[in-house]
N, CA, C and O atoms as a Tripos MOL2 file, in Angstrom:
@<TRIPOS>MOLECULE
protein
  292   291    73     0     0
PROTEIN
NO_CHARGES

@<TRIPOS>ATOM
      1 N           0.7720   -1.1370    0.0370 N.3       1 MET1
      2 CA          0.0540    0.3060   -0.0710 C.3       1 MET1
      3 C           0.9630    1.1640    0.0300 C.2       1 MET1
      4 O           1.9900    1.1150    0.7070 O.2       1 MET1
      5 N           0.4780    2.1940   -0.8450 N.am      2 THR2
      6 CA          1.3220    3.4020   -0.6340 C.3       2 THR2
      7 C           0.5150    4.2910    0.4140 C.2       2 THR2
      8 O          -0.7040    4.2500    0.5800 O.2       2 THR2
      9 N           1.5830    5.2440    1.2050 N.am      3 GLN3
     10 CA          1.3570    5.9990    1.9670 C.3       3 GLN3
     11 C           1.9340    7.1850    1.7700 C.2       3 GLN3
     12 O           3.0550    7.2720    1.2690 O.2       3 GLN3
     13 N           1.0880    8.4300    2.2190 N.am      4 THR4
     14 CA          1.5570    9.7110    2.4230 C.3       4 THR4
     15 C           2.1680    9.9950    3.8570 C.2       4 THR4
     16 O           1.5050    9.7890    4.8730 O.2       4 THR4
     17 N           3.2800   10.4100    3.8850 N.am      5 VAL5
     18 CA          3.9580   11.0060    5.0720 C.3       5 VAL5
     19 C           4.0590   12.3220    5.3580 C.2       5 VAL5
     20 O           5.0210   12.8670    4.8150 O.2       5 VAL5
     21 N           3.2500   13.1390    6.1610 N.am      6 THR6
     22 CA          3.7400   14.4930    6.4240 C.3       6 THR6
     23 C           4.2370   14.7120    7.7490 C.2       6 THR6
     24 O           3.8500   14.1950    8.7970 O.2       6 THR6
     25 N           5.2330   15.6270    7.5450 N.am      7 ALA7
     26 CA          5.9110   16.2270    8.6650 C.3       7 ALA7
     27 C           5.8630   17.7320    8.8730 C.2       7 ALA7
     28 O           6.5350   18.3860    8.0750 O.2       7 ALA7
     29 N           5.1830   18.4000    9.8070 N.am      8 ALA8
     30 CA          5.0290   19.5850   10.2130 C.3       8 ALA8
     31 C           6.3360   20.0780   10.9660 C.2       8 ALA8
     32 O           6.6810   19.6230   12.0560 O.2       8 ALA8
     33 N           7.0010   21.0260   10.2880 N.am      9 TYR9
     34 CA          7.8310   21.7350   11.1260 C.3       9 TYR9
     35 C           7.2770   23.3910   11.5720 C.2       9 TYR9
     36 O           6.2980   23.9760   11.1080 O.2       9 TYR9
     37 N           8.2010   23.8660   12.5630 N.am     10 GLY10
     38 CA          7.8220   25.0160   13.2300 C.3      10 GLY10
     39 C           8.5690   26.2090   12.2320 C.2      10 GLY10
     40 O           8.3340   27.3900   12.4880 O.2      10 GLY10
     41 N           9.2460   25.9440   11.3760 N.am     11 SER11
     42 CA          9.9090   27.0680   10.3290 C.3      11 SER11
     43 C           9.9140   26.5350    9.1070 C.2      11 SER11
     44 O           9.8930   25.3080    9.0120 O.2      11 SER11
     45 N           9.9390   27.2090    8.1430 N.am     12 ILE12
     46 CA         10.1020   26.7080    6.5050 C.3      12 ILE12
     47 C          11.5560   26.4180    6.2630 C.2      12 ILE12
     48 O          11.8520   25.5630    5.4280 O.2      12 ILE12
     49 N          12.4210   27.0170    6.8820 N.am     13 ASP13
     50 CA         13.8940   26.6820    6.8350 C.3      13 ASP13
     51 C          14.0180   25.2470    7.0880 C.2      13 ASP13
     52 O          14.6810   24.5910    6.2840 O.2      13 ASP13
     53 N          13.4170   24.5990    8.1990 N.am     14 LYS14
     54 CA         13.4800   22.9760    8.2350 C.3      14 LYS14
     55 C          12.7410   22.2680    7.4500 C.2      14 LYS14
     56 O          12.9220   21.0730    7.2190 O.2      14 LYS14
     57 N          11.6580   23.1240    6.8830 N.am     15 ALA15
     58 CA         10.8300   22.2780    5.9990 C.3      15 ALA15
     59 C          11.4670   21.9530    4.5270 C.2      15 ALA15
     60 O          11.2530   20.9430    3.8560 O.2      15 ALA15
     61 N          12.3540   23.1300    4.1750 N.am     16 ILE16
     62 CA         13.1730   23.2110    2.9650 C.3      16 ILE16
     63 C          14.1990   22.1060    3.2310 C.2      16 ILE16
     64 O          14.5480   21.1930    2.4820 O.2      16 ILE16
     65 N          14.5350   22.3540    4.2720 N.am     17 ASN17
     66 CA         16.0610   21.2680    4.2540 C.3      17 ASN17
     67 C          15.5580   19.9750    4.3410 C.2      17 ASN17
     68 O          16.2200   19.0460    3.8780 O.2      17 ASN17
     69 N          14.6700   19.8190    4.7760 N.am     18 ALA18
     70 CA         14.0680   18.5610    4.7170 C.3      18 ALA18
     71 C          13.5090   17.8300    3.2070 C.2      18 ALA18
     72 O          13.6920   16.6930    2.7720 O.2      18 ALA18
     73 N          12.8660   18.8370    2.7150 N.am     19 PHE19
     74 CA         12.7170   18.7220    1.4200 C.3      19 PHE19
     75 C          13.9870   18.2660    0.5700 C.2      19 PHE19
     76 O          14.3190   17.1510    0.1690 O.2      19 PHE19
     77 N          14.6160   19.5910    0.4300 N.am     20 ASP20
     78 CA         15.9660   19.3070   -0.3730 C.3      20 ASP20
     79 C          16.6910   17.6670    0.1120 C.2      20 ASP20
     80 O          17.1560   16.8640   -0.6970 O.2      20 ASP20
     81 N          16.6300   17.4720    1.5840 N.am     21 GLU21
     82 CA         17.4770   16.0610    1.6130 C.3      21 GLU21
     83 C          16.7450   14.8730    0.9500 C.2      21 GLU21
     84 O          17.3430   13.8370    0.6580 O.2      21 GLU21
     85 N          15.6390   15.0320    0.7600 N.am     22 LEU22
     86 CA         14.5350   13.8560    0.3250 C.3      22 LEU22
     87 C          15.2090   13.9270   -1.2150 C.2      22 LEU22
     88 O          15.6610   12.8790   -1.6780 O.2      22 LEU22
     89 N          15.2560   14.7970   -1.7720 N.am     23 VAL23
     90 CA         15.5420   15.1120   -3.3380 C.3      23 VAL23
     91 C          16.8820   14.3380   -3.5560 C.2      23 VAL23
     92 O          17.0820   13.4570   -4.3920 O.2      23 VAL23
     93 N          17.8100   14.8680   -2.5860 N.am     24 SER24
     94 CA         19.2170   14.5240   -2.8270 C.3      24 SER24
     95 C          19.4870   13.0690   -2.3690 C.2      24 SER24
     96 O          20.6370   12.6380   -2.4560 O.2      24 SER24
     97 N          18.2760   12.1180   -1.7820 N.am     25 GLU25
     98 CA         18.3130   10.8380   -1.2530 C.3      25 GLU25
     99 C          17.8200    9.8830   -2.3870 C.2      25 GLU25
    100 O          17.9350    8.6580   -2.3840 O.2      25 GLU25
    101 N          17.1370   10.8110   -3.5490 N.am     26 GLY26
    102 CA         16.9030   10.1420   -4.8740 C.3      26 GLY26
    103 C          15.0530    9.8100   -4.7600 C.2      26 GLY26
    104 O          14.5710    8.9290   -5.4710 O.2      26 GLY26
    105 N          14.2690   10.5320   -3.9090 N.am     27 TYR27
    106 CA         12.8380   10.5460   -4.0740 C.3      27 TYR27
    107 C          12.1960   11.9730   -5.2670 C.2      27 TYR27
    108 O          12.3130   13.1960   -5.3450 O.2      27 TYR27
    109 N          11.5510   10.9330   -5.9720 N.am     28 PRO28
    110 CA         11.0610   11.6030   -7.2700 C.3      28 PRO28
    111 C          10.4710   12.8390   -6.6930 C.2      28 PRO28
    112 O           9.8050   12.7140   -5.6650 O.2      28 PRO28
    113 N          10.6660   14.3040   -7.3470 N.am     29 ARG29
    114 CA         10.0290   15.4840   -7.0880 C.3      29 ARG29
    115 C           8.3400   15.1710   -7.3910 C.2      29 ARG29
    116 O           7.4970   15.6460   -6.6300 O.2      29 ARG29
    117 N           8.0960   14.6450   -8.1290 N.am     30 GLU30
    118 CA          6.3670   14.4510   -8.2250 C.3      30 GLU30
    119 C           5.6920   13.9260   -7.1900 C.2      30 GLU30
    120 O           4.5080   14.1690   -6.9560 O.2      30 GLU30
    121 N           6.7380   12.8560   -6.2360 N.am     31 LYS31
    122 CA          6.0860   12.5030   -5.1370 C.3      31 LYS31
    123 C           6.2180   13.3450   -4.0400 C.2      31 LYS31
    124 O           5.7720   12.8830   -2.9900 O.2      31 LYS31
    125 N           6.7460   14.5390   -3.9960 N.am     32 LEU32
    126 CA          7.0610   15.4060   -2.9530 C.3      32 LEU32
    127 C           6.2940   16.7460   -3.2290 C.2      32 LEU32
    128 O           6.0790   17.2690   -4.3220 O.2      32 LEU32
    129 N           5.8750   17.2450   -1.7850 N.am     33 PHE33
    130 CA          5.0680   18.4560   -1.7350 C.3      33 PHE33
    131 C           5.6710   19.3050   -0.4260 C.2      33 PHE33
    132 O           5.9120   18.8560    0.6950 O.2      33 PHE33
    133 N           5.8330   20.6370   -0.9020 N.am     34 LEU34
    134 CA          6.3490   21.3010    0.2790 C.3      34 LEU34
    135 C           5.5640   22.5080    0.0780 C.2      34 LEU34
    136 O           5.6190   23.3410   -0.8270 O.2      34 LEU34
    137 N           4.6620   22.4130    1.3310 N.am     35 ASP35
    138 CA          3.6260   23.5210    1.4400 C.3      35 ASP35
    139 C           4.3250   24.7150    2.3390 C.2      35 ASP35
    140 O           4.1990   24.5860    3.5560 O.2      35 ASP35
    141 N           4.8950   25.6210    1.9580 N.am     36 ARG36
    142 CA          5.5140   26.9020    2.3710 C.3      36 ARG36
    143 C           4.3090   27.7180    3.4430 C.2      36 ARG36
    144 O           4.7640   27.9280    4.5670 O.2      36 ARG36
    145 N           3.3000   28.0450    3.2920 N.am     37 GLN37
    146 CA          2.3960   28.2530    4.1880 C.3      37 GLN37
    147 C           2.3350   27.7980    5.4740 C.2      37 GLN37
    148 O           2.3010   28.4650    6.5080 O.2      37 GLN37
    149 N           2.3220   26.4350    5.3120 N.am     38 THR38
    150 CA          2.1490   25.8050    6.6610 C.3      38 THR38
    151 C           3.5210   25.0590    7.2990 C.2      38 THR38
    152 O           3.5640   24.4840    8.3860 O.2      38 THR38
    153 N           4.6310   25.2170    6.3420 N.am     39 SER39
    154 CA          5.4510   24.5890    6.6960 C.3      39 SER39
    155 C           5.8100   23.0970    6.7890 C.2      39 SER39
    156 O           6.6460   22.5930    7.5400 O.2      39 SER39
    157 N           4.8970   22.3860    5.7430 N.am     40 GLU40
    158 CA          4.8780   21.1370    5.6190 C.3      40 GLU40
    159 C           5.6300   20.4350    4.6530 C.2      40 GLU40
    160 O           5.8360   20.9700    3.5630 O.2      40 GLU40
    161 N           6.0960   19.2400    4.9190 N.am     41 VAL41
    162 CA          6.5570   18.2430    3.7080 C.3      41 VAL41
    163 C           5.6200   17.1170    3.6670 C.2      41 VAL41
    164 O           5.1660   16.4550    4.6010 O.2      41 VAL41
    165 N           5.4280   17.0310    2.4740 N.am     42 LYS42
    166 CA          4.3670   15.5900    2.2270 C.3      42 LYS42
    167 C           5.5210   14.6400    1.2320 C.2      42 LYS42
    168 O           6.2050   15.2450    0.4060 O.2      42 LYS42
    169 N           5.6140   13.6240    1.3400 N.am     43 VAL43
    170 CA          6.2010   12.3540    0.4510 C.3      43 VAL43
    171 C           5.1680   11.0510    0.3950 C.2      43 VAL43
    172 O           4.6650   10.4920    1.3690 O.2      43 VAL43
    173 N           5.0250   10.7880   -0.7220 N.am     44 ILE44
    174 CA          4.2090    9.5290   -1.2940 C.3      44 ILE44
    175 C           4.9370    8.4140   -1.4790 C.2      44 ILE44
    176 O           5.3530    8.1360   -2.6040 O.2      44 ILE44
    177 N           5.1220    7.8310   -0.6830 N.am     45 VAL45
    178 CA          6.2020    6.5070   -0.5830 C.3      45 VAL45
    179 C           5.2640    4.8740   -0.9020 C.2      45 VAL45
    180 O           4.0420    4.7880   -0.7850 O.2      45 VAL45
    181 N           5.9510    4.0020   -1.2070 N.am     46 PRO46
    182 CA          5.5990    2.6510   -0.5540 C.3      46 PRO46
    183 C           5.5640    2.2450    0.6500 C.2      46 PRO46
    184 O           6.3930    2.9150    1.2650 O.2      46 PRO46
    185 N           4.9730    1.3860    1.4530 N.am     47 GLU47
    186 CA          4.9280    1.1110    2.5950 C.3      47 GLU47
    187 C           6.2500    0.6550    3.2300 C.2      47 GLU47
    188 O           6.6960    0.8070    4.3670 O.2      47 GLU47
    189 N           6.7550    0.0220    2.0900 N.am     48 ALA48
    190 CA          7.9990   -0.4230    2.6430 C.3      48 ALA48
    191 C           9.1900    0.6020    2.9040 C.2      48 ALA48
    192 O          10.1310    0.3850    3.6680 O.2      48 ALA48
    193 N           8.9980    1.7500    2.1510 N.am     49 SER49
    194 CA         10.0350    2.9180    1.9030 C.3      49 SER49
    195 C           9.6360    3.7810    3.0890 C.2      49 SER49
    196 O          10.3740    4.7530    3.2500 O.2      49 SER49
    197 N           8.4930    3.6310    4.0820 N.am     50 GLN50
    198 CA          8.1450    4.4940    4.9810 C.3      50 GLN50
    199 C           9.0760    4.7140    5.9490 C.2      50 GLN50
    200 O           9.4260    5.8900    6.0490 O.2      50 GLN50
    201 N           9.6380    3.8500    6.7730 N.am     51 PRO51
    202 CA         10.4880    4.0870    7.5980 C.3      51 PRO51
    203 C          11.7550    4.8700    7.0900 C.2      51 PRO51
    204 O          12.2300    5.7420    7.8170 O.2      51 PRO51
    205 N          12.1180    4.6900    6.3000 N.am     52 GLU52
    206 CA         13.4930    5.6700    5.4360 C.3      52 GLU52
    207 C          12.8950    7.0470    5.0040 C.2      52 GLU52
    208 O          13.7470    7.9200    4.8420 O.2      52 GLU52
    209 N          11.8860    7.3330    4.8340 N.am     53 ALA53
    210 CA         11.3430    8.5850    4.5960 C.3      53 ALA53
    211 C          10.8240    9.2680    6.0890 C.2      53 ALA53
    212 O          10.6800   10.4910    6.0800 O.2      53 ALA53
    213 N          10.6020    8.7040    7.0730 N.am     54 GLU54
    214 CA         10.4320    9.1660    8.4250 C.3      54 GLU54
    215 C          11.2470    9.5000    9.0790 C.2      54 GLU54
    216 O          11.1240   10.2770   10.0260 O.2      54 GLU54
    217 N          12.7640    8.7080    8.5070 N.am     55 ALA55
    218 CA         13.7460    9.0320    9.1540 C.3      55 ALA55
    219 C          14.6160    9.8140    8.6820 C.2      55 ALA55
    220 O          15.6080   10.0990    9.3540 O.2      55 ALA55
    221 N          14.4350   10.2760    7.5370 N.am     56 ILE56
    222 CA         15.2180   11.5000    6.8700 C.3      56 ILE56
    223 C          14.2780   12.9730    7.5490 C.2      56 ILE56
    224 O          14.7770   14.0450    7.8910 O.2      56 ILE56
    225 N          12.8620   12.5950    7.5890 N.am     57 LEU57
    226 CA         12.2910   13.9110    7.8630 C.3      57 LEU57
    227 C          12.3230   14.2440    9.2520 C.2      57 LEU57
    228 O          12.1130   15.4390    9.4600 O.2      57 LEU57
    229 N          12.5540   13.4290   10.4230 N.am     58 ASN58
    230 CA         12.7830   13.0630   11.7920 C.3      58 ASN58
    231 C          14.1690   14.1690   11.8350 C.2      58 ASN58
    232 O          14.2610   15.2180   12.4730 O.2      58 ASN58
    233 N          15.2420   13.4870   10.8680 N.am     59 ARG59
    234 CA         16.4140   14.2190   11.0690 C.3      59 ARG59
    235 C          16.4390   15.9250   11.2060 C.2      59 ARG59
    236 O          17.3550   16.5560   11.7360 O.2      59 ARG59
    237 N          15.2770   16.4810   10.6330 N.am     60 HIS60
    238 CA         15.4410   17.9590   10.7280 C.3      60 HIS60
    239 C          14.2100   18.4820   11.7300 C.2      60 HIS60
    240 O          13.6890   19.5950   11.6570 O.2      60 HIS60
    241 N          13.8870   17.5080   12.6100 N.am     61 GLY61
    242 CA         13.4740   18.2280   13.9140 C.3      61 GLY61
    243 C          11.7380   18.6560   13.6040 C.2      61 GLY61
    244 O          11.2240   19.7550   13.8080 O.2      61 GLY61
    245 N          11.1540   17.5680   13.1230 N.am     62 PRO62
    246 CA          9.6190   18.3840   12.9580 C.3      62 PRO62
    247 C           8.8610   18.2850   14.1570 C.2      62 PRO62
    248 O           9.1270   17.4000   14.9710 O.2      62 PRO62
    249 N           7.7530   19.2700   14.3890 N.am     63 ASP63
    250 CA          6.8850   18.9940   15.3880 C.3      63 ASP63
    251 C           5.8280   17.8620   15.4410 C.2      63 ASP63
    252 O           5.4590   17.5200   16.5650 O.2      63 ASP63
    253 N           5.3940   17.3520   14.5580 N.am     64 GLU64
    254 CA          4.9770   16.5350   14.3390 C.3      64 GLU64
    255 C           4.9790   15.3200   12.8320 C.2      64 GLU64
    256 O           5.3490   15.7710   11.7470 O.2      64 GLU64
    257 N           4.6840   14.3220   12.9060 N.am     65 ILE65
    258 CA          4.7980   13.4760   11.4240 C.3      65 ILE65
    259 C           3.6850   12.3500   11.7790 C.2      65 ILE65
    260 O           3.5110   11.7130   12.8170 O.2      65 ILE65
    261 N           2.9950   12.3350   10.5380 N.am     66 SER66
    262 CA          1.6680   11.4390   10.5420 C.3      66 SER66
    263 C           1.8880   10.9020    9.1740 C.2      66 SER66
    264 O           2.5400   11.3370    8.2250 O.2      66 SER66
    265 N           1.0330    9.6480    9.3630 N.am     67 ALA67
    266 CA          1.3300    8.8520    7.7620 C.3      67 ALA67
    267 C          -0.4040    8.2240    7.5580 C.2      67 ALA67
    268 O          -1.1090    7.6080    8.3570 O.2      67 ALA67
    269 N          -0.6570    8.6500    6.2590 N.am     68 ARG68
    270 CA         -2.2500    7.8180    6.1990 C.3      68 ARG68
    271 C          -1.9600    7.0950    4.6720 C.2      68 ARG68
    272 O          -1.0960    7.3400    3.8300 O.2      68 ARG68
    273 N          -2.7760    6.3620    4.6910 N.am     69 PRO69
    274 CA         -2.8840    5.5490    2.9530 C.3      69 PRO69
    275 C          -3.0010    6.6580    1.8760 C.2      69 PRO69
    276 O          -3.7430    7.6020    2.1460 O.2      69 PRO69
    277 N          -2.5190    6.6530    0.9940 N.am     70 TYR70
    278 CA         -2.6580    7.7140    0.0720 C.3      70 TYR70
    279 C          -3.6910    7.5230   -0.8490 C.2      70 TYR70
    280 O          -3.9830    6.4330   -1.3410 O.2      70 TYR70
    281 N          -4.2670    8.6380   -1.0900 N.am     71 GLU71
    282 CA         -5.6480    8.4550   -1.8580 C.3      71 GLU71
    283 C          -5.5420    8.8140   -3.3140 C.2      71 GLU71
    284 O          -5.0740    9.9430   -3.4600 O.2      71 GLU71
    285 N          -5.8600    8.1390   -4.5370 N.am     72 THR72
    286 CA         -5.6350    8.6440   -5.5770 C.3      72 THR72
    287 C          -6.4890    9.9110   -5.9740 C.2      72 THR72
    288 O          -7.6780    9.9840   -5.6640 O.2      72 THR72
    289 N          -5.9540   10.7270   -6.5450 N.am     73 PRO73
    290 CA         -7.1350   12.0180   -6.7600 C.3      73 PRO73
    291 C          -8.2670   11.6470   -7.9490 C.2      73 PRO73
    292 O          -9.1620   12.4470   -8.2200 O.2      73 PRO73
@<TRIPOS>BOND
     1     1     2 1
     2     2     3 1
     3     3     4 2
     4     3     5 am
     5     5     6 1
     6     6     7 1
     7     7     8 2
     8     7     9 am
     9     9    10 1
    10    10    11 1
    11    11    12 2
    12    11    13 am
    13    13    14 1
    14    14    15 1
    15    15    16 2
    16    15    17 am
    17    17    18 1
    18    18    19 1
    19    19    20 2
    20    19    21 am
    21    21    22 1
    22    22    23 1
    23    23    24 2
    24    23    25 am
    25    25    26 1
    26    26    27 1
    27    27    28 2
    28    27    29 am
    29    29    30 1
    30    30    31 1
    31    31    32 2
    32    31    33 am
    33    33    34 1
    34    34    35 1
    35    35    36 2
    36    35    37 am
    37    37    38 1
    38    38    39 1
    39    39    40 2
    40    39    41 am
    41    41    42 1
    42    42    43 1
    43    43    44 2
    44    43    45 am
    45    45    46 1
    46    46    47 1
    47    47    48 2
    48    47    49 am
    49    49    50 1
    50    50    51 1
    51    51    52 2
    52    51    53 am
    53    53    54 1
    54    54    55 1
    55    55    56 2
    56    55    57 am
    57    57    58 1
    58    58    59 1
    59    59    60 2
    60    59    61 am
    61    61    62 1
    62    62    63 1
    63    63    64 2
    64    63    65 am
    65    65    66 1
    66    66    67 1
    67    67    68 2
    68    67    69 am
    69    69    70 1
    70    70    71 1
    71    71    72 2
    72    71    73 am
    73    73    74 1
    74    74    75 1
    75    75    76 2
    76    75    77 am
    77    77    78 1
    78    78    79 1
    79    79    80 2
    80    79    81 am
    81    81    82 1
    82    82    83 1
    83    83    84 2
    84    83    85 am
    85    85    86 1
    86    86    87 1
    87    87    88 2
    88    87    89 am
    89    89    90 1
    90    90    91 1
    91    91    92 2
    92    91    93 am
    93    93    94 1
    94    94    95 1
    95    95    96 2
    96    95    97 am
    97    97    98 1
    98    98    99 1
    99    99   100 2
   100    99   101 am
   101   101   102 1
   102   102   103 1
   103   103   104 2
   104   103   105 am
   105   105   106 1
   106   106   107 1
   107   107   108 2
   108   107   109 am
   109   109   110 1
   110   110   111 1
   111   111   112 2
   112   111   113 am
   113   113   114 1
   114   114   115 1
   115   115   116 2
   116   115   117 am
   117   117   118 1
   118   118   119 1
   119   119   120 2
   120   119   121 am
   121   121   122 1
   122   122   123 1
   123   123   124 2
   124   123   125 am
   125   125   126 1
   126   126   127 1
   127   127   128 2
   128   127   129 am
   129   129   130 1
   130   130   131 1
   131   131   132 2
   132   131   133 am
   133   133   134 1
   134   134   135 1
   135   135   136 2
   136   135   137 am
   137   137   138 1
   138   138   139 1
   139   139   140 2
   140   139   141 am
   141   141   142 1
   142   142   143 1
   143   143   144 2
   144   143   145 am
   145   145   146 1
   146   146   147 1
   147   147   148 2
   148   147   149 am
   149   149   150 1
   150   150   151 1
   151   151   152 2
   152   151   153 am
   153   153   154 1
   154   154   155 1
   155   155   156 2
   156   155   157 am
   157   157   158 1
   158   158   159 1
   159   159   160 2
   160   159   161 am
   161   161   162 1
   162   162   163 1
   163   163   164 2
   164   163   165 am
   165   165   166 1
   166   166   167 1
   167   167   168 2
   168   167   169 am
   169   169   170 1
   170   170   171 1
   171   171   172 2
   172   171   173 am
   173   173   174 1
   174   174   175 1
   175   175   176 2
   176   175   177 am
   177   177   178 1
   178   178   179 1
   179   179   180 2
   180   179   181 am
   181   181   182 1
   182   182   183 1
   183   183   184 2
   184   183   185 am
   185   185   186 1
   186   186   187 1
   187   187   188 2
   188   187   189 am
   189   189   190 1
   190   190   191 1
   191   191   192 2
   192   191   193 am
   193   193   194 1
   194   194   195 1
   195   195   196 2
   196   195   197 am
   197   197   198 1
   198   198   199 1
   199   199   200 2
   200   199   201 am
   201   201   202 1
   202   202   203 1
   203   203   204 2
   204   203   205 am
   205   205   206 1
   206   206   207 1
   207   207   208 2
   208   207   209 am
   209   209   210 1
   210   210   211 1
   211   211   212 2
   212   211   213 am
   213   213   214 1
   214   214   215 1
   215   215   216 2
   216   215   217 am
   217   217   218 1
   218   218   219 1
   219   219   220 2
   220   219   221 am
   221   221   222 1
   222   222   223 1
   223   223   224 2
   224   223   225 am
   225   225   226 1
   226   226   227 1
   227   227   228 2
   228   227   229 am
   229   229   230 1
   230   230   231 1
   231   231   232 2
   232   231   233 am
   233   233   234 1
   234   234   235 1
   235   235   236 2
   236   235   237 am
   237   237   238 1
   238   238   239 1
   239   239   240 2
   240   239   241 am
   241   241   242 1
   242   242   243 1
   243   243   244 2
   244   243   245 am
   245   245   246 1
   246   246   247 1
   247   247   248 2
   248   247   249 am
   249   249   250 1
   250   250   251 1
   251   251   252 2
   252   251   253 am
   253   253   254 1
   254   254   255 1
   255   255   256 2
   256   255   257 am
   257   257   258 1
   258   258   259 1
   259   259   260 2
   260   259   261 am
   261   261   262 1
   262   262   263 1
   263   263   264 2
   264   263   265 am
   265   265   266 1
   266   266   267 1
   267   267   268 2
   268   267   269 am
   269   269   270 1
   270   270   271 1
   271   271   272 2
   272   271   273 am
   273   273   274 1
   274   274   275 1
   275   275   276 2
   276   275   277 am
   277   277   278 1
   278   278   279 1
   279   279   280 2
   280   279   281 am
   281   281   282 1
   282   282   283 1
   283   283   284 2
   284   283   285 am
   285   285   286 1
   286   286   287 1
   287   287   288 2
   288   287   289 am
   289   289   290 1
   290   290   291 1
   291   291   292 2
@<TRIPOS>SUBSTRUCTURE
     1 MET1         2 RESIDUE 1 A MET
     2 THR2         6 RESIDUE 1 A THR
     3 GLN3        10 RESIDUE 1 A GLN
     4 THR4        14 RESIDUE 1 A THR
     5 VAL5        18 RESIDUE 1 A VAL
     6 THR6        22 RESIDUE 1 A THR
     7 ALA7        26 RESIDUE 1 A ALA
     8 ALA8        30 RESIDUE 1 A ALA
     9 TYR9        34 RESIDUE 1 A TYR
    10 GLY10       38 RESIDUE 1 A GLY
    11 SER11       42 RESIDUE 1 A SER
    12 ILE12       46 RESIDUE 1 A ILE
    13 ASP13       50 RESIDUE 1 A ASP
    14 LYS14       54 RESIDUE 1 A LYS
    15 ALA15       58 RESIDUE 1 A ALA
    16 ILE16       62 RESIDUE 1 A ILE
    17 ASN17       66 RESIDUE 1 A ASN
    18 ALA18       70 RESIDUE 1 A ALA
    19 PHE19       74 RESIDUE 1 A PHE
    20 ASP20       78 RESIDUE 1 A ASP
    21 GLU21       82 RESIDUE 1 A GLU
    22 LEU22       86 RESIDUE 1 A LEU
    23 VAL23       90 RESIDUE 1 A VAL
    24 SER24       94 RESIDUE 1 A SER
    25 GLU25       98 RESIDUE 1 A GLU
    26 GLY26      102 RESIDUE 1 A GLY
    27 TYR27      106 RESIDUE 1 A TYR
    28 PRO28      110 RESIDUE 1 A PRO
    29 ARG29      114 RESIDUE 1 A ARG
    30 GLU30      118 RESIDUE 1 A GLU
    31 LYS31      122 RESIDUE 1 A LYS
    32 LEU32      126 RESIDUE 1 A LEU
    33 PHE33      130 RESIDUE 1 A PHE
    34 LEU34      134 RESIDUE 1 A LEU
    35 ASP35      138 RESIDUE 1 A ASP
    36 ARG36      142 RESIDUE 1 A ARG
    37 GLN37      146 RESIDUE 1 A GLN
    38 THR38      150 RESIDUE 1 A THR
    39 SER39      154 RESIDUE 1 A SER
    40 GLU40      158 RESIDUE 1 A GLU
    41 VAL41      162 RESIDUE 1 A VAL
    42 LYS42      166 RESIDUE 1 A LYS
    43 VAL43      170 RESIDUE 1 A VAL
    44 ILE44      174 RESIDUE 1 A ILE
    45 VAL45      178 RESIDUE 1 A VAL
    46 PRO46      182 RESIDUE 1 A PRO
    47 GLU47      186 RESIDUE 1 A GLU
    48 ALA48      190 RESIDUE 1 A ALA
    49 SER49      194 RESIDUE 1 A SER
    50 GLN50      198 RESIDUE 1 A GLN
    51 PRO51      202 RESIDUE 1 A PRO
    52 GLU52      206 RESIDUE 1 A GLU
    53 ALA53      210 RESIDUE 1 A ALA
    54 GLU54      214 RESIDUE 1 A GLU
    55 ALA55      218 RESIDUE 1 A ALA
    56 ILE56      222 RESIDUE 1 A ILE
    57 LEU57      226 RESIDUE 1 A LEU
    58 ASN58      230 RESIDUE 1 A ASN
    59 ARG59      234 RESIDUE 1 A ARG
    60 HIS60      238 RESIDUE 1 A HIS
    61 GLY61      242 RESIDUE 1 A GLY
    62 PRO62      246 RESIDUE 1 A PRO
    63 ASP63      250 RESIDUE 1 A ASP
    64 GLU64      254 RESIDUE 1 A GLU
    65 ILE65      258 RESIDUE 1 A ILE
    66 SER66      262 RESIDUE 1 A SER
    67 ALA67      266 RESIDUE 1 A ALA
    68 ARG68      270 RESIDUE 1 A ARG
    69 PRO69      274 RESIDUE 1 A PRO
    70 TYR70      278 RESIDUE 1 A TYR
    71 GLU71      282 RESIDUE 1 A GLU
    72 THR72      286 RESIDUE 1 A THR
    73 PRO73      290 RESIDUE 1 A PRO
């Protein structure tokens, strides 16, 4: 199953750093979303890759991380 992992940060700088690290680790940009208004990063990943994505997001000190099944638009 595919998951959407969302990390909320207290600053846009932390969110940008997390986003940039996901890109540098090879996550495709079309599976990433940076919300500058709320300082959130969302990444769509297969369930098997979820722990790795969460580890990357956690390195940047999020206020909260959550995951939910990805819903196709």
